[in-house]
mmCIF file of C-alpha atoms in Angstrom:
data_model
loop_
_atom_site.group_PDB
_atom_site.id
_atom_site.type_symbol
_atom_site.label_atom_id
_atom_site.label_comp_id
_atom_site.label_asym_id
_atom_site.label_seq_id
_atom_site.Cartn_x
_atom_site.Cartn_y
_atom_site.Cartn_z
ATOM 1 C CA UNK R 219 9.038 -42.044 -12.439
ATOM 2 C CA UNK R 220 6.625 -40.124 -14.743
ATOM 3 C CA UNK R 221 6.333 -40.172 -18.438
ATOM 4 C CA UNK R 222 7.995 -36.799 -19.821
ATOM 5 C CA UNK R 223 4.915 -36.059 -21.831
ATOM 6 C CA UNK R 224 2.603 -36.402 -18.747
ATOM 7 C CA UNK R 225 4.922 -33.851 -16.866
ATOM 8 C CA UNK R 226 4.810 -31.523 -19.979
ATOM 9 C CA UNK R 227 1.112 -31.592 -20.271
ATOM 10 C CA UNK R 228 0.720 -31.003 -16.380
ATOM 11 C CA UNK R 229 3.288 -27.840 -16.623
ATOM 12 C CA UNK R 230 1.240 -26.604 -19.778
ATOM 13 C CA UNK R 231 -2.129 -27.163 -18.254
ATOM 14 C CA UNK R 232 -0.805 -25.425 -14.963
ATOM 15 C CA UNK R 233 0.818 -22.591 -16.836
ATOM 16 C CA UNK R 234 -2.706 -21.740 -18.812
ATOM 17 C CA UNK R 235 -4.690 -21.870 -15.780
ATOM 18 C CA UNK R 236 -2.503 -19.582 -14.212
ATOM 19 C CA UNK R 237 -2.267 -17.191 -17.083
ATOM 20 C CA UNK R 238 -6.200 -17.411 -17.362
ATOM 21 C CA UNK R 239 -6.462 -16.428 -13.620
ATOM 22 C CA UNK R 240 -4.356 -13.221 -13.947
ATOM 23 C CA UNK R 241 -5.776 -12.145 -17.032
ATOM 24 C CA UNK R 242 -9.591 -12.494 -15.815
ATOM 25 C CA UNK R 243 -9.447 -9.294 -13.608
ATOM 26 C CA UNK R 244 -7.998 -7.297 -16.570
ATOM 27 C CA UNK R 245 -10.635 -8.673 -18.789
ATOM 28 C CA UNK R 246 -13.394 -8.001 -16.595
ATOM 29 C CA UNK R 247 -12.149 -4.255 -15.758
ATOM 30 C CA UNK R 248 -11.822 -3.320 -19.419
ATOM 31 C CA UNK R 249 -15.415 -2.575 -19.990
ATOM 32 C CA UNK R 250 -15.306 -0.248 -16.855
ATOM 33 C CA UNK R 251 -12.265 1.695 -17.772
ATOM 34 C CA UNK R 252 -14.443 4.776 -18.934
ATOM 35 C CA UNK R 253 -16.965 4.310 -16.028
ATOM 36 C CA UNK R 254 -17.405 7.628 -14.180
ATOM 37 C CA UNK R 255 -18.038 5.931 -10.731
ATOM 38 C CA UNK R 256 -14.441 4.146 -11.254
ATOM 39 C CA UNK R 257 -12.683 7.405 -12.093
ATOM 40 C CA UNK R 258 -14.323 9.044 -9.139
ATOM 41 C CA UNK R 259 -12.762 6.012 -6.830
ATOM 42 C CA UNK R 260 -9.489 6.212 -8.490
ATOM 43 C CA UNK R 261 -9.467 9.780 -7.706
ATOM 44 C CA UNK R 262 -10.268 9.538 -4.073
ATOM 45 C CA UNK R 263 -9.155 6.374 -2.969
ATOM 46 C CA UNK R 264 -5.316 7.605 -2.610
ATOM 47 C CA UNK R 265 -6.526 9.882 0.193
ATOM 48 C CA UNK R 266 -8.815 7.362 1.852
ATOM 49 C CA UNK R 267 -6.154 4.821 2.087
ATOM 50 C CA UNK R 268 -3.853 7.365 3.452
ATOM 51 C CA UNK R 269 -6.274 8.508 6.211
ATOM 52 C CA UNK R 270 -6.879 4.807 6.887
ATOM 53 C CA UNK R 271 -3.177 3.892 7.364
ATOM 54 C CA UNK R 272 -2.806 6.829 9.630
ATOM 55 C CA UNK R 273 -5.684 5.902 11.747
ATOM 56 C CA UNK R 274 -4.290 2.564 11.987
ATOM 57 C CA UNK R 275 -0.875 3.673 12.973
ATOM 58 C CA UNK R 276 -2.308 5.900 15.451
ATOM 59 C CA UNK R 277 -4.574 3.288 17.283
ATOM 60 C CA UNK R 278 -2.024 2.182 19.712
ATOM 61 C CA UNK R 279 -0.897 5.806 20.810
ATOM 62 C CA UNK R 280 -1.591 6.588 24.181
ATOM 63 C CA UNK R 281 -2.423 10.297 24.656
ATOM 64 C CA UNK R 282 -1.234 10.770 28.182
ATOM 65 C CA UNK R 283 2.022 9.583 27.604
ATOM 66 C CA UNK R 284 4.660 11.866 26.169
ATOM 67 C CA UNK R 285 6.692 8.951 25.195
ATOM 68 C CA UNK R 286 3.998 7.531 23.296
ATOM 69 C CA UNK R 287 2.367 10.859 21.658
ATOM 70 C CA UNK R 288 5.592 12.795 21.176
ATOM 71 C CA UNK R 289 7.307 11.038 18.414
ATOM 72 C CA UNK R 290 4.018 10.695 16.706
ATOM 73 C CA UNK R 291 3.020 14.189 16.793
ATOM 74 C CA UNK R 292 6.488 15.517 15.720
ATOM 75 C CA UNK R 293 6.613 12.950 12.741
ATOM 76 C CA UNK R 294 3.099 13.545 11.546
ATOM 77 C CA UNK R 295 3.893 17.426 11.459
ATOM 78 C CA UNK R 296 6.993 16.907 9.551
ATOM 79 C CA UNK R 297 5.131 14.353 7.164
ATOM 80 C CA UNK R 298 2.364 16.966 6.487
ATOM 81 C CA UNK R 299 4.703 19.917 6.484
ATOM 82 C CA UNK R 300 7.022 18.425 3.805
ATOM 83 C CA UNK R 301 4.233 17.310 1.720
ATOM 84 C CA UNK R 302 2.554 20.678 1.771
ATOM 85 C CA UNK R 303 5.937 22.435 0.888
ATOM 86 C CA UNK R 304 7.672 19.785 -1.468
ATOM 87 C CA UNK R 305 4.656 17.978 -2.744
ATOM 88 C CA UNK R 306 6.539 14.684 -2.835
ATOM 89 C CA UNK R 307 4.655 11.697 -1.214
ATOM 90 C CA UNK R 308 7.971 9.850 -1.386
ATOM 91 C CA UNK R 309 9.944 12.450 0.545
ATOM 92 C CA UNK R 310 7.442 13.182 3.115
ATOM 93 C CA UNK R 311 6.505 9.616 3.881
ATOM 94 C CA UNK R 312 10.115 8.254 4.208
ATOM 95 C CA UNK R 313 11.274 11.419 6.286
ATOM 96 C CA UNK R 314 8.231 11.103 8.563
ATOM 97 C CA UNK R 315 8.722 7.401 9.131
ATOM 98 C CA UNK R 316 12.680 7.923 9.656
ATOM 99 C CA UNK R 317 12.006 10.656 12.127
ATOM 100 C CA UNK R 318 9.513 8.721 13.832
ATOM 101 C CA UNK R 319 11.874 5.803 14.107
ATOM 102 C CA UNK R 320 14.656 7.842 15.490
ATOM 103 C CA UNK R 321 12.625 9.408 17.945
ATOM 104 C CA UNK R 322 11.110 6.298 19.177
ATOM 105 C CA UNK R 323 14.359 4.567 19.714
ATOM 106 C CA UNK R 324 15.891 7.487 21.352
ATOM 107 C CA UNK R 325 13.144 7.525 23.975
ATOM 108 C CA UNK R 326 12.797 3.849 24.606
ATOM 109 C CA UNK R 327 16.440 3.527 24.780
#
């Protein structure tokens, strides 16, 4: 059986190290908050991430098979159309995903 003081010291040291490791990135980024390159990256990254995710999603799509390409094309068109019409990323992503899952399930069944 360990001494309660030993356990308390171990917990305090562990908590201190965890807190320091979580605070370190914020402390390192503080001087860069007014940086122009970081502002450009923050402005462009969401679009870049969406393009990477779309390419990753479409990588296994077989272009010669309607069962493979049909749900993807329709869901992508609905997602883009809803986003251009309503401007809501949440609505367009959830609607496109739900439509894709529904169509893929119906075609697979």
